[in-house]
Coordinates of C-alpha atoms in Angstrom, one line a residue:
M81 CA 18.2 -2.5 -27.3
S82 CA 19.5 -5.6 -27.8
D83 CA 19.4 -7.2 -31.4
I84 CA 16.9 -9.8 -29.8
E85 CA 14.1 -6.6 -28.5
K86 CA 15.0 -5.0 -32.2
G87 CA 13.6 -7.6 -34.1
S88 CA 10.9 -8.4 -31.7
A89 CA 9.6 -4.9 -32.5
G90 CA 10.0 -4.9 -35.3
S91 CA 8.7 -8.1 -36.2
H92 CA 5.5 -7.4 -34.3
D93 CA 5.0 -3.7 -35.9
K94 CA 1.8 -4.7 -37.6
E95 CA 0.4 -7.3 -34.6
T96 CA -3.0 -5.9 -33.5
R97 CA -2.1 -4.6 -30.1
V98 CA -3.7 -1.9 -27.1
D99 CA -3.1 1.4 -29.2
A100 CA 0.2 2.7 -27.8
A101 CA -2.1 6.7 -27.9
T102 CA -4.4 5.3 -25.3
L103 CA -1.3 4.3 -22.9
P104 CA 0.2 7.2 -20.6
A105 CA 3.7 8.7 -20.7
Y106 CA 6.4 6.7 -19.7
E107 CA 9.2 9.0 -20.0
A108 CA 9.8 12.4 -17.0
G109 CA 9.5 15.8 -18.4
S110 CA 12.1 18.2 -18.6
V111 CA 13.7 18.4 -15.7
A112 CA 15.9 21.2 -16.6
E113 CA 12.5 23.5 -16.4
A114 CA 11.5 22.6 -13.0
Q115 CA 15.2 23.0 -11.8
Q116 CA 14.4 26.9 -13.1
E117 CA 11.7 27.3 -11.2
D118 CA 13.2 29.8 -7.6
F119 CA 12.8 27.9 -4.5
M120 CA 9.6 29.5 -3.0
T121 CA 7.8 28.2 -6.3
R122 CA 9.4 24.5 -6.4
N123 CA 8.5 24.3 -2.7
G124 CA 5.0 25.8 -3.6
L125 CA 5.0 28.9 -1.4
N126 CA 3.7 31.3 -3.6
L127 CA 0.8 32.1 -5.9
A128 CA 3.2 31.4 -8.9
S129 CA 4.0 28.3 -7.7
F130 CA 0.0 27.0 -8.6
K131 CA 0.3 28.0 -12.4
P132 CA -0.1 24.9 -14.5
R133 CA 3.6 22.9 -15.8
R134 CA 3.6 21.1 -19.1
F135 CA 6.8 19.3 -19.3
H136 CA 5.7 18.7 -22.9
T137 CA 3.5 19.4 -26.1
G138 CA 0.7 16.8 -26.8
D139 CA -1.4 15.7 -23.6
G140 CA 1.0 13.8 -21.0
T141 CA 1.6 16.3 -18.2
E142 CA 4.5 14.8 -16.6
I143 CA 5.3 14.8 -12.8
E144 CA 9.4 15.6 -12.1
R145 CA 11.2 13.0 -10.8
T146 CA 12.8 14.3 -7.2
M147 CA 12.4 11.3 -4.9
K148 CA 15.8 9.6 -3.8
S149 CA 16.9 6.1 -3.3
R150 CA 16.8 6.9 0.5
H151 CA 13.0 7.7 0.4
L152 CA 12.1 5.0 -2.0
H153 CA 14.0 2.4 1.3
M154 CA 12.2 4.1 4.0
I155 CA 8.5 4.2 2.0
A156 CA 9.1 0.6 1.5
I157 CA 9.7 -0.6 5.1
G158 CA 7.9 1.5 7.1
G159 CA 5.5 3.7 5.2
S160 CA 2.0 2.3 4.8
I161 CA 2.1 1.3 8.7
G162 CA -0.6 3.1 10.4
A163 CA -3.9 2.4 12.2
G164 CA -4.5 -1.1 10.0
F165 CA -1.3 -2.5 12.1
F166 CA -1.5 0.0 15.2
V167 CA -5.1 -0.4 16.0
G168 CA -7.3 -2.7 13.4
S169 CA -4.8 -5.3 15.1
G170 CA -6.9 -5.1 18.2
K171 CA -10.0 -5.3 16.5
A172 CA -8.8 -8.8 14.9
L173 CA -7.4 -10.0 17.9
H174 CA -10.6 -10.1 19.8
N175 CA -12.7 -11.7 16.8
G176 CA -9.7 -14.2 16.4
G177 CA -7.6 -14.5 19.1
P178 CA -3.7 -14.6 18.7
A179 CA -2.9 -17.8 16.8
S180 CA -5.9 -16.2 14.1
L181 CA -3.9 -12.7 14.0
L182 CA -0.5 -14.1 13.9
I183 CA -1.4 -16.9 10.9
D184 CA -3.9 -14.6 9.2
F185 CA -0.9 -12.0 8.6
A186 CA 1.7 -13.6 7.4
I187 CA -0.7 -15.4 4.6
I188 CA -1.2 -11.6 3.8
G189 CA 2.2 -11.5 4.5
V190 CA 3.2 -14.4 2.2
M191 CA 1.1 -12.8 -0.8
M192 CA 2.5 -9.1 -0.3
F193 CA 5.8 -10.5 -0.9
N194 CA 5.0 -11.9 -3.8
V195 CA 2.7 -8.5 -5.2
V196 CA 5.5 -6.2 -4.5
Y197 CA 7.9 -8.1 -6.4
A198 CA 6.0 -8.6 -9.3
L199 CA 5.4 -5.1 -9.1
G200 CA 9.1 -4.1 -9.1
E201 CA 9.6 -6.2 -12.1
L202 CA 7.3 -4.3 -13.9
A203 CA 7.9 -0.5 -12.2
V204 CA 11.8 -1.2 -13.8
M205 CA 10.6 -2.3 -17.8
F206 CA 7.5 0.1 -17.9
P207 CA 8.4 3.1 -15.5
V208 CA 4.4 4.6 -15.4
T209 CA 3.9 7.7 -13.8
G210 CA 1.1 8.2 -11.9
G211 CA -0.9 4.7 -11.6
F212 CA 0.6 1.1 -11.7
Y213 CA -3.6 0.4 -12.6
T214 CA -2.0 0.6 -16.0
Y215 CA -0.9 -3.0 -16.0
S216 CA -4.0 -4.0 -15.9
T217 CA -5.2 -2.0 -18.8
R218 CA -2.1 -2.6 -20.8
F219 CA -1.6 -6.7 -20.1
I220 CA -5.0 -7.9 -18.8
D221 CA -8.3 -5.7 -20.3
P222 CA -8.6 -2.1 -20.4
S223 CA -12.6 -1.8 -19.0
W224 CA -10.7 -3.7 -16.1
G225 CA -7.6 -1.0 -16.1
F226 CA -10.4 1.2 -15.9
A227 CA -11.9 -0.4 -12.5
M228 CA -8.7 -0.7 -10.9
G229 CA -7.9 2.7 -11.5
W230 CA -11.0 3.9 -9.8
N231 CA -10.9 1.3 -7.2
Y232 CA -7.5 2.8 -6.0
V233 CA -8.7 6.5 -6.4
F234 CA -11.4 5.4 -4.0
Q235 CA -9.5 2.7 -1.6
W236 CA -7.2 5.7 -0.9
A237 CA -10.6 8.4 -0.5
I238 CA -11.9 6.2 1.7
V239 CA -8.7 5.4 3.7
L240 CA -8.4 9.3 4.4
P241 CA -11.4 9.8 6.7
L242 CA -10.8 6.5 8.8
E243 CA -7.1 7.6 9.3
L244 CA -8.9 11.2 10.6
T245 CA -11.2 8.7 12.6
V246 CA -8.8 6.6 14.6
C247 CA -7.0 10.4 15.2
G248 CA -10.0 11.3 17.1
F249 CA -10.2 8.4 19.6
T250 CA -6.5 8.2 20.0
V251 CA -5.9 11.6 21.0
G252 CA -8.9 11.2 23.9
Y253 CA -6.7 9.3 25.5
W254 CA -5.3 12.0 26.8
N255 CA -8.4 14.2 26.8
Q256 CA -11.5 13.2 26.4
D257 CA -13.1 16.1 27.3
I258 CA -12.3 17.6 23.8
S259 CA -14.6 17.3 21.2
V260 CA -13.0 14.4 18.5
A261 CA -13.9 17.0 15.5
V262 CA -10.8 19.2 16.9
W263 CA -8.5 16.6 16.7
I264 CA -9.6 15.7 13.6
T265 CA -9.7 19.3 12.0
I266 CA -5.7 19.6 13.2
F267 CA -4.9 16.6 11.5
L268 CA -6.7 17.5 8.3
V269 CA -4.6 20.6 8.3
A270 CA -2.1 19.3 9.0
I271 CA -2.4 16.6 6.1
I272 CA -2.9 19.6 3.4
I273 CA 0.5 21.5 4.8
I274 CA 2.5 18.6 3.9
N275 CA 0.8 18.7 0.5
V276 CA 1.5 21.7 0.3
F277 CA 5.1 20.9 -0.6
G278 CA 4.2 18.5 -3.4
T279 CA 6.7 15.1 -4.2
L280 CA 9.1 16.3 -1.7
G281 CA 7.3 17.2 1.1
Y282 CA 5.6 13.7 0.6
A283 CA 9.3 12.1 0.1
E284 CA 10.8 13.9 3.3
E285 CA 7.2 13.4 5.1
E286 CA 7.5 9.8 4.5
F287 CA 11.1 9.3 5.5
W288 CA 10.9 10.4 8.8
A289 CA 8.1 9.5 10.2
S290 CA 9.1 5.8 9.0
A291 CA 12.4 6.5 10.5
F292 CA 10.6 7.2 13.6
K293 CA 8.3 4.0 13.4
L294 CA 10.7 1.6 12.4
G295 CA 13.2 3.0 16.0
A296 CA 9.9 2.6 17.8
T297 CA 9.2 -0.6 16.3
I298 CA 12.4 -2.3 17.8
V299 CA 12.0 -0.9 20.9
F300 CA 8.5 -1.8 21.5
L301 CA 10.0 -5.8 20.7
I302 CA 12.4 -5.5 23.2
I303 CA 10.2 -4.3 25.9
C304 CA 7.9 -6.7 25.1
L305 CA 10.5 -9.6 25.1
V306 CA 11.3 -8.3 28.6
M307 CA 7.9 -8.4 29.5
V308 CA 7.1 -11.8 28.3
L309 CA 10.2 -13.5 30.6
G310 CA 8.7 -11.8 33.9
G311 CA 10.7 -8.6 33.9
G312 CA 8.5 -5.8 34.0
P313 CA 7.3 -3.7 37.2
K314 CA 6.7 -5.1 40.5
G315 CA 2.7 -5.1 40.7
S316 CA 2.3 -5.4 36.9
R317 CA 0.8 -8.2 35.0
Y318 CA 4.3 -8.7 33.7
D319 CA 6.2 -9.3 37.1
H320 CA 7.1 -12.5 36.5
Y321 CA 7.1 -15.2 33.2
T322 CA 3.9 -15.9 31.2
G323 CA 5.7 -17.2 28.0
A324 CA 2.1 -18.7 26.2
A325 CA -0.2 -18.7 28.8
L326 CA -2.5 -16.4 27.0
W327 CA -2.8 -18.9 24.0
Y328 CA -3.9 -21.6 26.2
S329 CA -6.3 -19.3 28.6
P330 CA -8.5 -17.7 27.3
G331 CA -6.8 -19.6 24.7
A332 CA -5.4 -19.0 21.2
F333 CA -8.2 -19.0 18.7
A334 CA -11.5 -17.3 19.1
N335 CA -15.1 -18.2 17.7
G336 CA -13.5 -21.0 15.4
F337 CA -13.2 -21.1 11.7
R338 CA -15.9 -17.8 12.0
G339 CA -13.1 -16.0 13.8
F340 CA -10.4 -17.0 11.4
C341 CA -11.7 -15.9 8.5
S342 CA -12.9 -12.8 9.8
C343 CA -9.0 -11.6 10.8
F344 CA -7.9 -10.8 7.1
V345 CA -9.7 -8.6 6.3
T346 CA -7.8 -6.5 8.6
A347 CA -4.4 -7.8 7.5
A348 CA -5.7 -6.4 4.0
F349 CA -5.8 -3.1 5.3
A350 CA -3.4 -2.9 8.2
F351 CA -0.4 -4.2 4.3
S352 CA -3.0 -1.1 2.0
G353 CA 0.0 0.9 0.9
T354 CA 2.7 -1.3 0.8
E355 CA 2.3 -1.4 -3.1
L356 CA 2.9 2.4 -2.5
V357 CA 6.7 1.7 -3.3
G358 CA 5.8 1.2 -7.0
L359 CA 3.9 4.2 -7.4
A360 CA 6.7 6.3 -5.9
A361 CA 9.3 4.7 -8.2
A362 CA 8.1 6.7 -11.5
E363 CA 8.9 9.5 -9.6
A364 CA 12.4 8.7 -8.1
K365 CA 15.9 10.0 -10.4
N366 CA 17.0 6.6 -11.1
P367 CA 14.2 4.0 -10.4
V368 CA 16.7 1.2 -11.6
K369 CA 18.7 1.4 -9.3
S370 CA 16.6 2.2 -6.2
L371 CA 13.2 0.6 -6.9
P372 CA 14.9 -3.0 -6.7
G373 CA 16.4 -2.6 -3.0
A374 CA 13.6 -1.0 -2.2
I375 CA 11.0 -4.0 -3.2
K376 CA 13.4 -6.3 -0.8
Q377 CA 13.0 -3.8 2.5
V378 CA 9.1 -5.4 2.7
F379 CA 10.6 -8.5 3.8
W380 CA 11.8 -6.7 6.8
R381 CA 8.7 -4.9 7.1
I382 CA 6.2 -8.1 7.0
T383 CA 8.9 -10.3 8.8
L384 CA 9.9 -7.6 11.8
F385 CA 7.2 -5.2 11.5
Y386 CA 3.8 -7.6 11.7
I387 CA 5.0 -10.7 12.4
L388 CA 6.7 -10.0 15.3
G389 CA 5.5 -7.3 16.6
L390 CA 1.6 -9.4 16.6
F391 CA 3.4 -12.6 18.2
F392 CA 4.4 -9.9 21.0
V393 CA 1.0 -9.0 21.2
G394 CA -0.5 -12.2 21.7
L395 CA 1.3 -13.2 24.2
L396 CA 0.8 -10.1 26.4
I397 CA -3.1 -9.3 25.9
P398 CA -6.0 -11.1 26.1
Y399 CA -8.6 -12.0 23.1
D400 CA -10.5 -11.3 25.7
D401 CA -10.1 -8.0 27.2
E402 CA -12.7 -5.3 27.2
N403 CA -10.4 -2.5 25.8
L404 CA -9.6 -4.0 22.6
L405 CA -11.8 -2.3 19.7
G406 CA -15.2 -4.2 19.0
A407 CA -15.5 -5.5 22.4
N408 CA -17.7 -3.1 23.4
P409 CA -20.0 -1.3 21.3
F410 CA -18.1 2.5 21.4
I411 CA -15.1 2.9 21.0
N412 CA -12.2 2.6 23.5
V413 CA -9.5 5.4 23.6
N414 CA -7.3 2.1 24.9
A415 CA -8.4 0.4 21.7
S416 CA -4.7 -0.4 20.7
P417 CA -3.3 -3.2 22.0
F418 CA 0.2 -1.5 21.6
V419 CA -0.9 0.9 23.8
L420 CA -2.2 -1.5 26.5
V421 CA 1.1 -3.4 26.4
G422 CA 2.4 -0.1 28.4
K423 CA -0.4 0.4 30.6
Y424 CA -0.9 -3.3 31.5
A425 CA 3.3 -3.2 32.4
N426 CA 2.5 -0.1 34.2
L427 CA 5.5 1.8 32.6
T428 CA 4.9 5.3 33.3
G429 CA 5.3 7.0 29.7
F430 CA 5.4 4.2 27.4
D431 CA 1.9 4.2 26.5
S432 CA 1.7 7.8 25.8
F433 CA 5.1 7.0 23.6
M434 CA 3.0 4.4 21.7
N435 CA 0.4 6.5 21.2
V436 CA 2.5 9.2 19.3
V437 CA 3.5 6.5 17.6
I438 CA -0.4 6.0 16.5
L439 CA -0.9 9.6 15.9
V440 CA 2.8 10.2 13.8
S441 CA 1.8 6.7 11.9
V442 CA -1.9 8.1 11.1
L443 CA -0.7 11.4 9.8
S444 CA 2.1 9.1 7.9
L445 CA -0.5 6.8 6.4
G446 CA -2.7 10.3 5.9
V447 CA -0.6 11.7 3.5
S448 CA -0.2 8.7 1.8
C449 CA -3.7 8.5 0.9
V450 CA -4.1 12.1 -1.0
Y451 CA -0.5 11.5 -2.4
G452 CA -1.1 7.5 -4.0
G453 CA -5.0 9.1 -4.9
S454 CA -3.6 11.8 -6.4
R455 CA -1.2 10.4 -8.3
T456 CA -3.5 7.6 -9.8
L457 CA -6.1 9.9 -10.5
T458 CA -4.1 12.6 -12.4
A459 CA -2.9 9.0 -14.2
L460 CA -6.8 8.3 -15.3
A461 CA -7.1 11.8 -16.7
Q462 CA -4.3 11.2 -18.2
Q463 CA -5.6 8.5 -19.9
G464 CA -8.9 9.8 -21.0
Y465 CA -10.8 7.6 -17.7
A466 CA -10.9 10.8 -15.5
P467 CA -12.4 14.2 -16.6
K468 CA -9.4 16.6 -18.0
I469 CA -9.0 18.9 -15.8
F470 CA -7.0 16.6 -13.3
T471 CA -4.3 16.2 -15.7
Y472 CA -3.7 19.3 -14.4
V473 CA 0.2 20.1 -12.6
D474 CA 1.4 23.0 -11.1
R475 CA 4.5 24.9 -11.1
S476 CA 5.8 23.0 -8.2
N477 CA 4.9 19.6 -9.1
R478 CA 1.6 18.8 -7.7
P479 CA -1.6 17.5 -9.6
L480 CA -3.3 20.2 -7.9
F481 CA -6.9 19.6 -8.7
S482 CA -6.6 15.5 -7.6
V483 CA -5.4 16.9 -4.5
L484 CA -8.1 18.9 -3.8
A485 CA -10.6 16.0 -4.6
I486 CA -8.9 13.4 -2.6
I487 CA -8.4 15.9 0.7
A488 CA -12.7 16.5 -0.2
F489 CA -13.3 12.9 1.5
G490 CA -11.8 14.4 5.0
P491 CA -14.5 15.3 6.3
L492 CA -16.2 12.3 6.2
A493 CA -14.2 11.6 9.3
Y494 CA -16.6 14.2 11.1
V495 CA -19.4 11.3 10.8
N496 CA -17.9 10.4 14.1
L497 CA -20.1 12.9 15.6
A498 CA -23.4 11.5 14.4
A499 CA -22.9 7.7 14.7
A500 CA -20.8 5.7 17.0
G501 CA -17.3 5.1 16.1
P502 CA -17.0 1.3 15.6
T503 CA -19.6 1.4 12.9
V504 CA -18.4 3.8 11.1
F505 CA -14.8 2.6 11.4
D506 CA -16.3 -1.0 9.8
W507 CA -17.6 0.5 7.0
L508 CA -14.5 2.3 6.4
L509 CA -11.7 -0.7 7.0
S510 CA -14.3 -3.3 5.0
L511 CA -14.5 -0.9 2.3
S512 CA -10.9 -0.3 1.9
G513 CA -9.3 -3.3 3.2
L514 CA -11.3 -5.9 0.3
A515 CA -10.5 -2.7 -2.5
A516 CA -6.7 -3.5 -1.6
L517 CA -7.1 -7.2 -2.8
F518 CA -8.9 -6.4 -6.0
T519 CA -5.3 -4.2 -6.4
W520 CA -3.0 -6.6 -6.0
G521 CA -4.6 -9.3 -7.5
S522 CA -4.5 -7.4 -10.5
I523 CA -0.9 -6.9 -10.0
C524 CA -0.1 -10.7 -9.8
L525 CA -2.0 -11.5 -12.8
S526 CA -1.1 -8.5 -14.8
H527 CA 3.1 -9.3 -14.2
I528 CA 1.5 -13.4 -15.1
R529 CA -0.1 -12.1 -18.2
F530 CA 3.3 -9.7 -19.5
R531 CA 5.4 -13.0 -19.0
K532 CA 3.2 -14.8 -21.7
A533 CA 3.2 -12.1 -23.7
W534 CA 7.2 -11.6 -23.6
A535 CA 7.7 -15.2 -23.9
L536 CA 5.6 -15.4 -26.8
K537 CA 7.0 -12.3 -28.6
G538 CA 10.4 -13.9 -28.2
H539 CA 12.3 -12.5 -25.4
S540 CA 14.2 -14.4 -23.0
V541 CA 13.9 -14.0 -18.8
E542 CA 17.5 -12.6 -19.0
E543 CA 16.6 -9.9 -20.4
I544 CA 14.5 -8.9 -18.2
P545 CA 17.1 -6.3 -15.5
F546 CA 14.8 -6.9 -12.2
R547 CA 12.9 -10.3 -12.0
A548 CA 10.4 -10.8 -8.8
A549 CA 12.2 -13.9 -6.5
G550 CA 9.4 -16.3 -7.0
G551 CA 8.9 -15.5 -10.7
V552 CA 5.7 -16.4 -12.7
W553 CA 4.9 -18.8 -9.6
G554 CA 5.0 -16.6 -6.9
S555 CA 2.5 -14.5 -8.7
W556 CA 0.4 -17.5 -8.9
L557 CA 0.4 -18.0 -5.2
G558 CA 0.0 -14.2 -4.7
L559 CA -3.4 -14.4 -7.0
V560 CA -4.4 -17.9 -5.5
L561 CA -4.3 -15.7 -2.0
V562 CA -6.1 -13.3 -2.9
V563 CA -9.1 -15.3 -4.1
L564 CA -8.9 -17.5 -1.4
V565 CA -8.7 -14.6 1.3
L566 CA -11.9 -12.8 -1.1
I567 CA -13.5 -16.5 -0.9
A568 CA -12.8 -16.4 3.3
Q569 CA -14.1 -12.4 3.8
F570 CA -17.0 -13.7 1.6
Y571 CA -17.8 -16.5 4.4
V572 CA -17.5 -13.9 6.8
A573 CA -20.1 -11.3 5.2
I574 CA -22.6 -14.1 5.7
C575 CA -21.2 -15.9 8.5
P576 CA -20.0 -13.3 11.1
P577 CA -17.8 -15.0 14.4
G578 CA -19.9 -13.8 16.9
G579 CA -22.8 -16.9 15.6
G580 CA -25.8 -17.1 13.5
F581 CA -26.7 -15.4 10.0
N582 CA -25.4 -11.9 9.4
T583 CA -28.4 -9.5 8.0
V584 CA -28.5 -7.7 4.9
E585 CA -26.9 -4.8 5.7
G586 CA -24.1 -6.6 7.8
F587 CA -23.2 -8.2 4.8
F588 CA -22.7 -5.0 2.7
V589 CA -20.5 -3.8 5.7
Q590 CA -18.1 -7.0 5.0
Y591 CA -18.5 -6.7 1.3
L592 CA -19.1 -3.7 -0.2
A593 CA -15.7 -3.6 -2.3
L594 CA -17.1 -6.3 -4.8
P595 CA -20.3 -4.5 -5.8
V596 CA -18.2 -1.0 -5.8
V597 CA -15.8 -2.7 -8.4
I598 CA -18.0 -4.2 -10.6
V599 CA -20.1 -1.1 -10.9
F600 CA -16.4 0.1 -12.2
W601 CA -15.5 -2.4 -14.4
I602 CA -18.9 -2.5 -15.8
G603 CA -18.8 1.6 -16.4
G604 CA -15.2 1.2 -18.2
F605 CA -16.5 -1.4 -20.3
I606 CA -19.5 1.2 -21.3
W607 CA -17.1 4.1 -21.7
K608 CA -14.8 1.9 -23.6
R609 CA -16.3 -0.7 -24.8
T610 CA -12.9 -3.0 -24.8
S611 CA -13.1 -6.8 -23.6
W612 CA -9.9 -9.1 -22.3
L613 CA -7.4 -8.4 -24.8
R614 CA -5.1 -12.2 -26.2
V615 CA -1.9 -12.4 -25.3
D616 CA -1.2 -12.1 -28.9
Q617 CA -2.7 -8.4 -28.7
I618 CA -0.3 -7.3 -25.6
D619 CA 2.6 -4.9 -26.4
V620 CA 5.0 -4.9 -24.8
D621 CA 7.1 -2.6 -26.1
T622 CA 6.1 0.5 -26.2
G623 CA 7.4 3.0 -23.6
R624 CA 9.7 -0.1 -22.5
R625 CA 12.8 1.3 -20.3
E626 CA 16.2 1.5 -22.0
H627 CA 18.9 -0.1 -19.8
D628 CA 22.5 -0.2 -19.4
W629 CA 23.1 -3.6 -20.4
E630 CA 27.1 -3.1 -19.2
S631 CA 26.2 -2.1 -16.5
I632 CA 23.7 -4.6 -15.5
N633 CA 25.6 -7.8 -17.0
A634 CA 29.0 -6.5 -15.1
Y635 CA 26.9 -6.7 -11.6
Q636 CA 25.4 -10.2 -12.5
A637 CA 28.7 -11.7 -13.8
E638 CA 29.8 -10.2 -9.9
L639 CA 26.8 -12.1 -8.2
A640 CA 27.8 -15.4 -10.0
A641 CA 31.0 -15.6 -8.8
M642 CA 30.1 -14.8 -5.1
P643 CA 29.0 -18.1 -2.6
A644 CA 25.2 -19.5 -3.0
W645 CA 24.2 -17.8 0.3
K646 CA 25.7 -14.6 -0.3
R647 CA 23.7 -14.8 -3.8
W648 CA 21.0 -15.7 -2.0
F649 CA 21.3 -12.5 0.1
H650 CA 21.4 -10.2 -2.6
K651 CA 18.5 -11.3 -4.3
L652 CA 16.5 -11.2 -1.1
F653 CA 17.8 -8.2 0.7
V654 CA 20.5 -5.7 -1.2

């Protein structure tokens, strides 16, 4: 610890601050104990693996740090890409048109760039095992932290049946005679099997699934470029140059300003899970080294996957195509615009290939649902915000009861058998999409208040080893965009894209997440009886990671000697 840090820590010992006992454990437990386990126990393949593990005395039950840099990098670049991007984008295209789709995803992309950088700065300073919602508890208000923690658990618990829902009608592309329940069951069992292997199972599955999604998307972009230029097979829609023709007829925008605003919730849902890299960092062997590089990969995901991918989709699929999700009252097996490109191009097998990509993505994000929800639930229990049973971590490094609690929501997908698929899809998508916005706004606000408290306690920005690219202003931009998107979605909840005014049911389909968050916030206040923290009450010392400043300063000196363009390249990408 530097002299400045020591002085600051000592001079503020008697200040009013958040009780350190209420904060979660910040250091990893005994890795040596984990390494003593045999292969079968360590990987959850025998009954002994279900026995409890306690890493140290007291209530803090820690999860072993087993993730490597390659895991974090791939989780960052492709981990959360699933139904929202591949299927939900079709609904957004239908409601708002290609220009609205592109602009809205770009706005959410700018928001997420700042959110993830803010999260990276906080995670390097305060590596919290199990849930970055604790930054809300520490820097904003313990009651709000309670709300954000349960909101995040709720978000992933809802996304799991949503992803399974998409599985059902995606597989129906090949065979519509088999009941959707069969496919839901198969994918739910697959998700359970992967979670048997704990953190390492999640990390390895995400690494290979993300690599596959990345490669498939690059292939898709190349094929789309050829199609736009008229290189498609003879007799297909794309056997002649089309360029931006669909932006003129049927048009770039659909349903006016209402259609534009309606795309935001789909974009928010598509980006849900981007913040998981910060959650996973707490289970990485060396997050100080691996997290900054992983955070910077988010730029490539935003640019390569979302912006370029949806730009080409808008050039090749008209927004009034009857096969898009939302164009008719029944889920269509062709609902993904990515599948439709292959079908309309008459490329034999390409539509099926894209369907396989979607299925891998859905399975991947389904596993992420269980991972993100269970780790957050365990952190809530450690902090006294959830029943103590959820602190249970077994000898194979699984928060067992938390995992089971999230998986228990999976069967909600079977509601498809009794209700119209799109209705279920709308409820689940809106709930999860808006829930994510509250999480992202809280991360930005936590970063803003951390910086204020950091300065108040006499620290300088130079003492922060990894700093957000946009600084505090980037977090303000992210927070403002979150508020504007929430306002836009409120407008859509009242005035839907089709015209007129919404029914009460229609309003809550679009905006149910807000009352859910308010209920959680009130519950947290009743439970903890805490209010908004003053800046002088915020503790910036307890649990702060000790950094190797000699190595950090040497690296910064090396950067300073580089040309300006190279410094910016390293700042944004390396």
